[in-house]
Amino acid sequence: MPAVVLIGAQWGDEGKGKATDLLGSRVDYVVKFNGGNNAGHTVVIGDKKYALHLLPSGILSDGVVPVIANGVVVDIEVLFNELDALSARGVDVSRLLVSANAHVITHYHRTIDKVTERFLGKRQIGTTGRGIGPTYADKINRVGIRVQDIFDEGILRQKVEGALDQKNHLLLKVYNRRAISPEEIVDDLLSYADRLRPMVADTSLVLNRALDEGQTVLFEGGQATMLDVDHGTYPFVTSSNATSGGAATGSGVAPNRFDRVIAVVKAYTTRVGAGPFPTELHDESGEWLRGRGFEFGTTTGRPRRTGWYDAPIARYSARINGVTDFVLTKLDVLTGLERIPVAVAYDVDGMRVDEVPVSQSDFHHAKPIYEELPGWSEDISGAREFDDLPRAARDYVLALEEMSGSRFSAIGVGPARDEIVVRHDLLD
Ligand code: GDP
Ligand code: IMO
Ligand code: MG
């Protein structure tokens, strides 16, 4: 089973970090292929808790080669800080590879991210403010700075000057901010060159060779399907392809090499930032889920919006990503509920709709049609086999599996590494 993609099925924070960690010891490479330090993955190993943003979660597994591929946007200062923090805790980070083609987040991207959000006022997206959108915009506009540019001072200067020419007009005249000096940016980027150089590689070549030799490569998505720039709730999305297709374009590994697509899905739903969310709860049940599930952002600390499981979204994810296996997480959070509502379809202006509507306006109006499933009260965190779960918890999983369009191969029953029930081997 050489090439495996792991992505989020909802709006992020499904527990992708933990799922990657679960597979970590059995894979040779873990590749981040989209997004940047907007991601926040919490991984709990024994009594240690790690929060990863830019680095793939696989960096925590001994012997794995972590790769930041071409589809990622890299804030180099953040990269070095994260590496230093992990090193200080005894994690070996020496094998990290960074694509020469990855784009670089600079000071002006972060500034523009924040000022555009402020300018949008009530229409703001609620970005993480890390410069993600503006960096991808420059990539598409062909005025981006790539990792390889840092090693050619003449080119770097030319590109930064070109990019700032237009941006400084915008900053000064539209946003009423001070202009940014190209010198300042160039000097900053050049100061990273010596430390960065040994990590930089043709990561597409490295990964394809590894696959040729029969090694196992895990492609770890940041964000999630409903935040994907093409398939998510646009414009309330991130600026990259967080779906499985992004693993190919974001790494230079062709689609016909992928063997399996694992989607991580929470037993309920959360969302950070603005945008439609049909099953969102504004009552004490929502508060209860937030408190029980510790639903506060790993990156920004913002309280996450919470709601019930949405089966049309899981089905949509199964379709868009070609999901072969779901990992259901945080089932333990639901313990203690008498009845658990699950959205099976939507009511859109009086019509029953079974799939995620293609029209954003319809999705904004969609009211969930719920089915209520019986809950359980037993502590399930010690379950390791499916049969260890109480009957109602098993039935909840089976009902969700039936509605969601692919098999549920593993079930999270707690944050720790071993708090998981595996029904089907994810790499076999
Ligand atoms: P990611 O962005 O998809 O990697 O997810 P986050 O790390 O942002 O959020 C998931 C949170 O849930 C983390 O704090 C995990 O430690 C925690 N978690 C993951 N799986 C489980 C589970 O099965 N049960 C519980 N209670 N917590 C879990
Ligand atoms: P992980 O990998 C949840 C959201 C932001 C905002 C929108 C755009 O931990 O699941 P951006 O800064 O990317 O331009 O913000 O996307 N967002 C996430 N929400 N989990 C994430 O990552 C997210 N990364 C971005 O809150 O609504
Ligand atoms: Mg997260």
GROMACS .gro file of C-alpha atoms and ligand atoms in nm:
model
  484
    1MET     CA    1   0.000   0.000   0.000
    2PRO     CA    2   0.253   0.263  -0.104
    3ALA     CA    3   0.068   0.598  -0.149
    4VAL     CA    4  -0.205   0.698   0.094
    5VAL     CA    5  -0.386   1.033   0.116
    6LEU     CA    6  -0.536   1.148   0.446
    7ILE     CA    7  -0.771   1.448   0.442
    8GLY     CA    8  -1.041   1.617   0.651
    9ALA     CA    9  -1.405   1.550   0.557
   10GLN     CA   10  -1.568   1.851   0.727
   11TRP     CA   11  -1.443   2.204   0.812
   12GLY     CA   12  -1.112   2.105   0.971
   13ASP     CA   13  -0.998   1.997   1.316
   14GLU     CA   14  -1.138   1.647   1.268
   15GLY     CA   15  -0.829   1.492   1.430
   16LYS     CA   16  -0.609   1.451   1.121
   17GLY     CA   17  -0.297   1.495   1.334
   18LYS     CA   18  -0.390   1.204   1.555
   19ALA     CA   19  -0.483   0.985   1.256
   20THR     CA   20  -0.148   1.059   1.090
   21ASP     CA   21   0.031   0.980   1.412
   22LEU     CA   22  -0.154   0.649   1.428
   23LEU     CA   23   0.001   0.547   1.093
   24GLY     CA   24   0.332   0.725   1.152
   25SER     CA   25   0.541   0.431   1.261
   26ARG     CA   26   0.445   0.235   0.947
   27VAL     CA   27   0.521   0.495   0.683
   28ASP     CA   28   0.850   0.614   0.533
   29TYR     CA   29   0.746   0.965   0.425
   30VAL     CA   30   0.476   1.206   0.546
   31VAL     CA   31   0.401   1.484   0.299
   32LYS     CA   32   0.221   1.810   0.361
   33PHE     CA   33   0.081   1.913   0.023
   34ASN     CA   34  -0.144   2.219   0.086
   35GLY     CA   35  -0.194   2.512   0.320
   36GLY     CA   36   0.060   2.652   0.560
   37ASN     CA   37   0.071   2.751   0.925
   38ASN     CA   38  -0.305   2.812   0.925
   39ALA     CA   39  -0.332   2.445   1.021
   40GLY     CA   40  -0.329   2.335   1.383
   41HIS     CA   41  -0.287   1.969   1.462
   42THR     CA   42  -0.275   1.851   1.822
   43VAL     CA   43  -0.108   1.519   1.881
   44VAL     CA   44  -0.098   1.356   2.223
   45ILE     CA   45   0.177   1.102   2.283
   46GLY     CA   46   0.190   0.964   2.637
   47ASP     CA   47   0.193   1.264   2.870
   48LYS     CA   48   0.322   1.495   2.596
   49LYS     CA   49   0.107   1.719   2.382
   50TYR     CA   50   0.234   1.870   2.057
   51ALA     CA   51   0.070   2.146   1.853
   52LEU     CA   52   0.190   2.147   1.493
   53HIS     CA   53   0.110   2.418   1.242
   54LEU     CA   54   0.338   2.415   0.942
   55LEU     CA   55   0.513   2.083   0.983
   56PRO     CA   56   0.338   1.757   0.893
   57SER     CA   57   0.234   1.561   1.202
   58GLY     CA   58   0.445   1.268   1.082
   59ILE     CA   59   0.753   1.455   1.205
   60LEU     CA   60   0.677   1.310   1.549
   61SER     CA   61   0.732   0.951   1.435
   62ASP     CA   62   1.086   0.812   1.454
   63GLY     CA   63   1.245   0.740   1.120
   64VAL     CA   64   0.981   0.910   0.904
   65VAL     CA   65   1.098   1.165   0.647
   66PRO     CA   66   0.871   1.471   0.674
   67VAL     CA   67   0.822   1.661   0.348
   68ILE     CA   68   0.686   2.010   0.281
   69ALA     CA   69   0.585   1.978  -0.084
   70ASN     CA   70   0.534   2.235  -0.358
   71GLY     CA   71   0.165   2.298  -0.281
   72VAL     CA   72   0.244   2.440   0.064
   73VAL     CA   73   0.300   2.808   0.147
   74VAL     CA   74   0.593   2.845   0.385
   75ASP     CA   75   0.655   3.113   0.646
   76ILE     CA   76   1.024   3.047   0.700
   77GLU     CA   77   1.044   3.215   1.038
   78VAL     CA   78   0.756   2.998   1.159
   79LEU     CA   79   0.925   2.692   1.010
   80PHE     CA   80   1.247   2.752   1.204
   81ASN     CA   81   1.063   2.833   1.526
   82GLU     CA   82   0.860   2.514   1.500
   83LEU     CA   83   1.171   2.307   1.427
   84ASP     CA   84   1.355   2.464   1.723
   85ALA     CA   85   1.063   2.405   1.959
   86LEU     CA   86   1.041   2.038   1.859
   87SER     CA   87   1.418   1.989   1.881
   88ALA     CA   88   1.414   2.137   2.230
   89ARG     CA   89   1.165   1.864   2.324
   90GLY     CA   90   1.387   1.590   2.185
   91VAL     CA   91   1.218   1.535   1.846
   92ASP     CA   92   1.459   1.455   1.564
   93VAL     CA   93   1.379   1.706   1.289
   94SER     CA   94   1.694   1.654   1.084
   95ARG     CA   95   1.531   1.468   0.794
   96LEU     CA   96   1.287   1.744   0.689
   97LEU     CA   97   1.274   1.816   0.315
   98VAL     CA   98   1.128   2.135   0.168
   99SER     CA   99   1.029   2.171  -0.196
  100ALA     CA  100   1.225   2.426  -0.399
  101ASN     CA  101   0.893   2.515  -0.564
  102ALA     CA  102   0.693   2.590  -0.248
  103HIS     CA  103   0.585   2.954  -0.220
  104VAL     CA  104   0.705   3.178   0.061
  105ILE     CA  105   0.484   3.380   0.296
  106THR     CA  106   0.641   3.719   0.361
  107HIS     CA  107   0.568   4.007   0.593
  108TYR     CA  108   0.357   4.179   0.324
  109HIS     CA  109   0.134   3.874   0.282
  110ARG     CA  110   0.056   3.870   0.653
  111THR     CA  111  -0.011   4.245   0.649
  112ILE     CA  112  -0.241   4.221   0.348
  113ASP     CA  113  -0.429   3.925   0.502
  114LYS     CA  114  -0.506   4.132   0.813
  115VAL     CA  115  -0.594   4.459   0.639
  116THR     CA  116  -0.821   4.294   0.381
  117GLU     CA  117  -1.010   4.116   0.658
  118ARG     CA  118  -1.054   4.445   0.842
  119PHE     CA  119  -1.168   4.610   0.521
  120LEU     CA  120  -1.429   4.340   0.458
  121GLY     CA  121  -1.596   4.431   0.789
  122LYS     CA  122  -1.912   4.223   0.830
  123ARG     CA  123  -1.827   4.019   0.521
  124GLN     CA  124  -1.495   3.900   0.664
  125ILE     CA  125  -1.394   3.535   0.629
  126GLY     CA  126  -1.235   3.502   0.970
  127THR     CA  127  -0.897   3.393   0.835
  128THR     CA  128  -0.617   3.286   1.062
  129GLY     CA  129  -0.426   3.603   0.963
  130ARG     CA  130  -0.119   3.404   0.864
  131GLY     CA  131  -0.094   3.544   0.509
  132ILE     CA  132  -0.222   3.227   0.344
  133GLY     CA  133  -0.473   3.378   0.097
  134PRO     CA  134  -0.247   3.662  -0.026
  135THR     CA  135   0.045   3.420  -0.080
  136TYR     CA  136  -0.167   3.183  -0.291
  137ALA     CA  137  -0.310   3.485  -0.474
  138ASP     CA  138   0.045   3.592  -0.568
  139LYS     CA  139   0.120   3.237  -0.681
  140ILE     CA  140  -0.180   3.241  -0.916
  141ASN     CA  141  -0.100   3.597  -1.026
  142ARG     CA  142   0.255   3.482  -1.107
  143VAL     CA  143   0.416   3.733  -0.872
  144GLY     CA  144   0.497   3.490  -0.590
  145ILE     CA  145   0.834   3.422  -0.428
  146ARG     CA  146   0.945   3.060  -0.425
  147VAL     CA  147   1.185   2.886  -0.189
  148GLN     CA  148   1.442   2.852  -0.470
  149ASP     CA  149   1.443   3.230  -0.527
  150ILE     CA  150   1.605   3.278  -0.186
  151PHE     CA  151   1.925   3.125  -0.327
  152ASP     CA  152   1.953   3.374  -0.614
  153GLU     CA  153   1.983   3.723  -0.471
  154GLY     CA  154   1.943   3.903  -0.806
  155ILE     CA  155   1.623   3.720  -0.894
  156LEU     CA  156   1.489   3.754  -0.539
  157ARG     CA  157   1.538   4.130  -0.542
  158GLN     CA  158   1.375   4.162  -0.882
  159LYS     CA  159   1.074   3.955  -0.778
  160VAL     CA  160   1.021   4.126  -0.443
  161GLU     CA  161   1.045   4.469  -0.606
  162GLY     CA  162   0.796   4.360  -0.873
  163ALA     CA  163   0.552   4.226  -0.616
  164LEU     CA  164   0.576   4.533  -0.395
  165ASP     CA  165   0.541   4.784  -0.676
  166GLN     CA  166   0.170   4.723  -0.695
  167LYS     CA  167   0.114   4.625  -0.333
  168ASN     CA  168   0.262   4.943  -0.193
  169HIS     CA  169   0.015   5.148  -0.397
  170LEU     CA  170  -0.262   4.939  -0.250
  171LEU     CA  171  -0.129   4.961   0.105
  172LEU     CA  172  -0.075   5.338   0.088
  173LYS     CA  173  -0.373   5.454  -0.114
  174VAL     CA  174  -0.645   5.204  -0.038
  175TYR     CA  175  -0.562   5.070   0.306
  176ASN     CA  176  -0.391   5.378   0.443
  177ARG     CA  177  -0.092   5.179   0.569
  178ARG     CA  178   0.281   5.246   0.543
  179ALA     CA  179   0.466   5.118   0.236
  180ILE     CA  180   0.691   4.814   0.282
  181SER     CA  181   1.051   4.843   0.171
  182PRO     CA  182   1.171   4.571  -0.069
  183GLU     CA  183   1.514   4.587   0.099
  184GLU     CA  184   1.364   4.489   0.433
  185ILE     CA  185   1.194   4.183   0.278
  186VAL     CA  186   1.496   4.076   0.074
  187ASP     CA  187   1.732   4.104   0.374
  188ASP     CA  188   1.492   3.907   0.588
  189LEU     CA  189   1.460   3.625   0.333
  190LEU     CA  190   1.835   3.614   0.263
  191SER     CA  191   1.904   3.576   0.633
  192TYR     CA  192   1.734   3.232   0.620
  193ALA     CA  193   1.928   3.103   0.317
  194ASP     CA  194   2.214   2.918   0.490
  195ARG     CA  195   1.994   2.730   0.730
  196LEU     CA  196   1.731   2.651   0.469
  197ARG     CA  197   1.962   2.532   0.191
  198PRO     CA  198   2.033   2.178   0.316
  199MET     CA  199   1.660   2.105   0.356
  200VAL     CA  200   1.565   2.207   0.003
  201ALA     CA  201   1.509   1.934  -0.254
  202ASP     CA  202   1.322   1.831  -0.567
  203THR     CA  203   1.059   1.666  -0.351
  204SER     CA  204   0.858   1.533  -0.647
  205LEU     CA  205   1.164   1.337  -0.759
  206VAL     CA  206   1.236   1.213  -0.406
  207LEU     CA  207   0.876   1.095  -0.353
  208ASN     CA  208   0.840   0.927  -0.691
  209ARG     CA  209   1.168   0.741  -0.638
  210ALA     CA  210   1.054   0.633  -0.293
  211LEU     CA  211   0.732   0.496  -0.445
  212ASP     CA  212   0.931   0.320  -0.719
  213GLU     CA  213   1.123   0.142  -0.443
  214GLY     CA  214   0.800   0.029  -0.274
  215GLN     CA  215   0.822   0.267   0.021
  216THR     CA  216   0.508   0.398   0.189
  217VAL     CA  217   0.419   0.765   0.152
  218LEU     CA  218   0.140   0.934   0.347
  219PHE     CA  219   0.001   1.261   0.208
  220GLU     CA  220  -0.141   1.459   0.499
  221GLY     CA  221  -0.396   1.726   0.408
  222GLY     CA  222  -0.433   2.048   0.602
  223GLN     CA  223  -0.779   2.209   0.644
  224ALA     CA  224  -1.060   2.003   0.492
  225THR     CA  225  -1.306   1.934   0.211
  226MET     CA  226  -1.555   2.208   0.302
  227LEU     CA  227  -1.268   2.460   0.321
  228ASP     CA  228  -1.132   2.362  -0.023
  229VAL     CA  229  -1.112   2.660  -0.259
  230ASP     CA  230  -1.295   2.469  -0.537
  231HIS     CA  231  -1.524   2.233  -0.350
  232GLY     CA  232  -1.586   2.409  -0.019
  233THR     CA  233  -1.826   2.680   0.090
  234TYR     CA  234  -1.666   2.949  -0.126
  235PRO     CA  235  -1.579   3.228  -0.043
  236PHE     CA  236  -1.570   3.105   0.317
  237VAL     CA  237  -1.282   2.870   0.246
  238THR     CA  238  -0.906   2.860   0.259
  239SER     CA  239  -0.707   2.931  -0.057
  240SER     CA  240  -0.577   2.583  -0.139
  241ASN     CA  241  -0.705   2.243  -0.253
  242ALA     CA  242  -0.747   2.052   0.069
  243THR     CA  243  -0.921   1.762  -0.109
  244SER     CA  244  -0.743   1.448  -0.231
  245GLY     CA  245  -0.679   1.595  -0.578
  246GLY     CA  246  -0.459   1.853  -0.411
  247ALA     CA  247  -0.224   1.574  -0.305
  248ALA     CA  248  -0.129   1.520  -0.671
  249THR     CA  249  -0.087   1.882  -0.780
  250GLY     CA  250   0.058   1.976  -0.443
  251SER     CA  251   0.334   1.715  -0.453
  252GLY     CA  252   0.414   1.620  -0.812
  253VAL     CA  253   0.298   1.262  -0.760
  254ALA     CA  254   0.050   1.155  -1.030
  255PRO     CA  255  -0.311   1.060  -0.943
  256ASN     CA  256  -0.270   0.702  -1.068
  257ARG     CA  257  -0.013   0.634  -0.796
  258PHE     CA  258  -0.256   0.685  -0.507
  259ASP     CA  259  -0.389   0.364  -0.357
  260ARG     CA  260  -0.609   0.479  -0.074
  261VAL     CA  261  -0.789   0.791   0.047
  262ILE     CA  262  -0.861   0.815   0.419
  263ALA     CA  263  -1.101   1.087   0.534
  264VAL     CA  264  -1.111   1.192   0.896
  265VAL     CA  265  -1.460   1.284   1.018
  266LYS     CA  266  -1.574   1.392   1.363
  267ALA     CA  267  -1.875   1.226   1.530
  268TYR     CA  268  -2.030   1.576   1.528
  269THR     CA  269  -1.933   1.892   1.335
  270THR     CA  270  -1.724   2.202   1.407
  271ARG     CA  271  -1.621   2.507   1.212
  272VAL     CA  272  -1.387   2.801   1.286
  273GLY     CA  273  -1.444   3.130   1.104
  274ALA     CA  274  -1.744   3.251   0.905
  275GLY     CA  275  -1.966   3.074   0.650
  276PRO     CA  276  -2.266   2.843   0.624
  277PHE     CA  277  -2.300   2.554   0.869
  278PRO     CA  278  -2.647   2.393   0.854
  279THR     CA  279  -2.630   2.183   1.173
  280GLU     CA  280  -2.479   2.462   1.386
  281LEU     CA  281  -2.622   2.479   1.738
  282HIS     CA  282  -2.674   2.811   1.913
  283ASP     CA  283  -2.812   2.661   2.233
  284GLU     CA  284  -2.677   2.478   2.536
  285SER     CA  285  -2.620   2.160   2.333
  286GLY     CA  286  -2.367   2.357   2.126
  287GLU     CA  287  -2.198   2.481   2.444
  288TRP     CA  288  -2.199   2.127   2.579
  289LEU     CA  289  -2.023   1.991   2.268
  290ARG     CA  290  -1.769   2.277   2.280
  291GLY     CA  291  -1.690   2.210   2.644
  292ARG     CA  292  -1.682   1.830   2.622
  293GLY     CA  293  -1.482   1.827   2.298
  294PHE     CA  294  -1.243   2.113   2.397
  295GLU     CA  295  -1.339   2.284   2.073
  296PHE     CA  296  -1.105   2.582   2.076
  297GLY     CA  297  -0.872   2.651   1.782
  298THR     CA  298  -0.517   2.511   1.801
  299THR     CA  299  -0.390   2.801   1.590
  300THR     CA  300  -0.590   3.104   1.701
  301GLY     CA  301  -0.755   2.985   2.025
  302ARG     CA  302  -1.096   3.090   1.889
  303PRO     CA  303  -1.398   2.896   2.016
  304ARG     CA  304  -1.510   2.658   1.741
  305ARG     CA  305  -1.871   2.667   1.624
  306THR     CA  306  -2.035   2.332   1.699
  307GLY     CA  307  -2.322   2.124   1.562
  308TRP     CA  308  -2.450   1.771   1.499
  309TYR     CA  309  -2.314   1.523   1.245
  310ASP     CA  310  -2.409   1.610   0.890
  311ALA     CA  311  -2.438   1.297   0.671
  312PRO     CA  312  -2.479   1.482   0.336
  313ILE     CA  313  -2.142   1.650   0.403
  314ALA     CA  314  -1.977   1.314   0.472
  315ARG     CA  315  -2.129   1.174   0.151
  316TYR     CA  316  -2.013   1.480  -0.041
  317SER     CA  317  -1.660   1.425   0.095
  318ALA     CA  318  -1.672   1.058   0.001
  319ARG     CA  319  -1.756   1.159  -0.356
  320ILE     CA  320  -1.517   1.454  -0.403
  321ASN     CA  321  -1.220   1.275  -0.248
  322GLY     CA  322  -1.283   0.915  -0.355
  323VAL     CA  323  -1.276   0.810   0.009
  324THR     CA  324  -1.189   0.445   0.068
  325ASP     CA  325  -1.193   0.464   0.449
  326PHE     CA  326  -1.327   0.701   0.710
  327VAL     CA  327  -1.167   0.749   1.050
  328LEU     CA  328  -1.445   0.857   1.285
  329THR     CA  329  -1.307   1.066   1.573
  330LYS     CA  330  -1.430   1.194   1.909
  331LEU     CA  331  -1.707   0.940   1.953
  332ASP     CA  332  -1.629   0.956   2.328
  333VAL     CA  333  -1.736   1.322   2.334
  334LEU     CA  334  -2.098   1.219   2.272
  335THR     CA  335  -2.110   0.991   2.578
  336GLY     CA  336  -2.389   1.095   2.813
  337LEU     CA  337  -2.639   1.217   2.556
  338GLU     CA  338  -2.975   1.048   2.572
  339ARG     CA  339  -3.051   1.097   2.206
  340ILE     CA  340  -2.816   1.213   1.929
  341PRO     CA  341  -2.958   1.402   1.631
  342VAL     CA  342  -2.791   1.339   1.293
  343ALA     CA  343  -2.871   1.539   0.979
  344VAL     CA  344  -2.976   1.300   0.702
  345ALA     CA  345  -3.090   1.560   0.444
  346TYR     CA  346  -3.182   1.929   0.421
  347ASP     CA  347  -3.497   2.129   0.382
  348VAL     CA  348  -3.422   2.403   0.129
  349ASP     CA  349  -3.712   2.648   0.102
  350GLY     CA  350  -3.964   2.372   0.163
  351MET     CA  351  -3.802   2.106  -0.060
  352ARG     CA  352  -3.621   1.799   0.073
  353VAL     CA  353  -3.263   1.788  -0.063
  354ASP     CA  354  -3.049   1.480   0.000
  355GLU     CA  355  -2.713   1.612  -0.123
  356VAL     CA  356  -2.507   1.924  -0.049
  357PRO     CA  357  -2.672   2.187  -0.275
  358VAL     CA  358  -2.448   2.324  -0.551
  359SER     CA  359  -2.589   2.674  -0.496
  360GLN     CA  360  -2.433   2.859  -0.204
  361SER     CA  361  -2.756   3.051  -0.145
  362ASP     CA  362  -2.943   2.721  -0.110
  363PHE     CA  363  -2.677   2.592   0.128
  364HIS     CA  364  -2.711   2.910   0.335
  365HIS     CA  365  -3.087   2.843   0.365
  366ALA     CA  366  -3.055   2.468   0.418
  367LYS     CA  367  -3.223   2.351   0.736
  368PRO     CA  368  -3.115   2.008   0.855
  369ILE     CA  369  -3.366   1.722   0.860
  370TYR     CA  370  -3.269   1.520   1.165
  371GLU     CA  371  -3.296   1.158   1.260
  372GLU     CA  372  -3.247   1.092   1.632
  373LEU     CA  373  -3.033   0.798   1.737
  374PRO     CA  374  -3.020   0.655   2.090
  375GLY     CA  375  -2.721   0.760   2.303
  376TRP     CA  376  -2.514   0.573   2.565
  377SER     CA  377  -2.382   0.662   2.909
  378GLU     CA  378  -2.092   0.418   2.958
  379ASP     CA  379  -1.732   0.548   2.941
  380ILE     CA  380  -1.600   0.422   2.606
  381SER     CA  381  -1.241   0.551   2.624
  382GLY     CA  382  -1.110   0.205   2.716
  383ALA     CA  383  -1.265   0.034   2.411
  384ARG     CA  384  -1.009  -0.115   2.172
  385GLU     CA  385  -1.231  -0.358   1.977
  386PHE     CA  386  -1.559  -0.267   1.811
  387ASP     CA  387  -1.740  -0.513   2.036
  388ASP     CA  388  -1.608  -0.332   2.347
  389LEU     CA  389  -1.841  -0.042   2.260
  390PRO     CA  390  -2.190  -0.035   2.410
  391ARG     CA  391  -2.467  -0.142   2.175
  392ALA     CA  392  -2.599   0.212   2.119
  393ALA     CA  393  -2.248   0.342   2.033
  394ARG     CA  394  -2.200   0.057   1.783
  395ASP     CA  395  -2.539   0.132   1.630
  396TYR     CA  396  -2.451   0.503   1.607
  397VAL     CA  397  -2.131   0.418   1.417
  398LEU     CA  398  -2.309   0.170   1.188
  399ALA     CA  399  -2.589   0.418   1.114
  400LEU     CA  400  -2.337   0.691   1.025
  401GLU     CA  401  -2.138   0.446   0.813
  402GLU     CA  402  -2.452   0.352   0.620
  403MET     CA  403  -2.528   0.722   0.550
  404SER     CA  404  -2.176   0.841   0.473
  405GLY     CA  405  -2.075   0.647   0.163
  406SER     CA  406  -1.768   0.454   0.274
  407ARG     CA  407  -1.659   0.217   0.549
  408PHE     CA  408  -1.566   0.344   0.896
  409SER     CA  409  -1.232   0.174   0.948
  410ALA     CA  410  -1.121   0.330   1.276
  411ILE     CA  411  -1.299   0.503   1.563
  412GLY     CA  412  -1.140   0.751   1.802
  413VAL     CA  413  -1.245   0.712   2.164
  414GLY     CA  414  -1.007   0.965   2.322
  415PRO     CA  415  -0.720   1.201   2.237
  416ALA     CA  416  -0.433   0.967   2.330
  417ARG     CA  417  -0.239   0.770   2.070
  418ASP     CA  418  -0.384   0.432   2.175
  419GLU     CA  419  -0.743   0.552   2.228
  420ILE     CA  420  -0.868   0.407   1.903
  421VAL     CA  421  -1.073   0.112   1.777
  422VAL     CA  422  -0.941  -0.025   1.447
  423ARG     CA  423  -1.194  -0.223   1.242
  424HIS     CA  424  -0.997  -0.242   0.915
  425ASP     CA  425  -0.623  -0.192   0.874
  426LEU     CA  426  -0.575   0.149   0.711
  427LEU     CA  427  -0.255   0.057   0.526
  428ASP     CA  428  -0.328  -0.301   0.425
  429GDP     P1  429  -0.671   1.841   1.303
  429GDP     O1  430  -0.654   1.984   1.269
  429GDP     O2  431  -0.763   1.768   1.210
  429GDP     O3  432  -0.540   1.768   1.319
  429GDP     O4  433  -0.742   1.837   1.444
  429GDP     P2  434  -0.706   1.926   1.575
  429GDP     O5  435  -0.581   1.870   1.634
  429GDP     O6  436  -0.711   2.069   1.542
  429GDP     O7  437  -0.833   1.897   1.665
  429GDP     C1  438  -0.865   1.769   1.706
  429GDP     C2  439  -0.858   1.762   1.861
  429GDP     O8  440  -0.925   1.647   1.904
  429GDP     C3  441  -0.717   1.750   1.915
  429GDP     O9  442  -0.710   1.820   2.036
  429GDP     C4  443  -0.698   1.599   1.938
  429GDP    O10  444  -0.607   1.570   2.043
  429GDP     C5  445  -0.838   1.561   1.977
  429GDP     N1  446  -0.878   1.425   1.937
  429GDP     C6  447  -0.848   1.355   1.825
  429GDP     N2  448  -0.914   1.239   1.821
  429GDP     C7  449  -0.990   1.234   1.935
  429GDP     C8  450  -1.084   1.139   1.987
  429GDP    O11  451  -1.113   1.035   1.929
  429GDP     N3  452  -1.143   1.172   2.107
  429GDP     C9  453  -1.115   1.287   2.175
  429GDP     N4  454  -1.177   1.312   2.289
  429GDP     N5  455  -1.028   1.378   2.127
  429GDP    C10  456  -0.967   1.351   2.009
  430IMO     P1  457  -0.666   2.222   1.031
  430IMO     O1  458  -0.559   2.169   0.939
  430IMO     C1  459  -1.013   2.481   1.077
  430IMO     C2  460  -1.032   2.842   0.826
  430IMO     C3  461  -1.021   2.976   0.893
  430IMO     C4  462  -1.108   3.059   0.799
  430IMO     C5  463  -1.075   3.001   0.662
  430IMO     C6  464  -0.971   3.079   0.583
  430IMO     O2  465  -0.623   2.240   1.171
  430IMO     O3  466  -0.793   2.146   1.016
  430IMO     P2  467  -0.708   3.105   0.606
  430IMO     O4  468  -0.622   3.159   0.716
  430IMO     O5  469  -0.676   2.963   0.569
  430IMO     O6  470  -0.712   3.194   0.485
  430IMO     O7  471  -0.859   3.106   0.665
  430IMO     O8  472  -1.028   2.869   0.686
  430IMO     N1  473  -0.919   2.746   0.854
  430IMO     C7  474  -0.931   2.639   0.934
  430IMO     N2  475  -1.034   2.595   1.010
  430IMO     N3  476  -0.900   2.409   1.072
  430IMO     C8  477  -0.796   2.450   0.995
  430IMO     O9  478  -0.687   2.374   0.976
  430IMO     C9  479  -0.808   2.572   0.924
  430IMO     N4  480  -0.726   2.642   0.841
  430IMO    C10  481  -0.797   2.748   0.799
  430IMO    O10  482  -1.073   2.971   1.024
  430IMO    O11  483  -1.244   3.034   0.824
  431MG      MG  484  -0.674   2.170   1.353
   0.00000   0.00000   0.00000
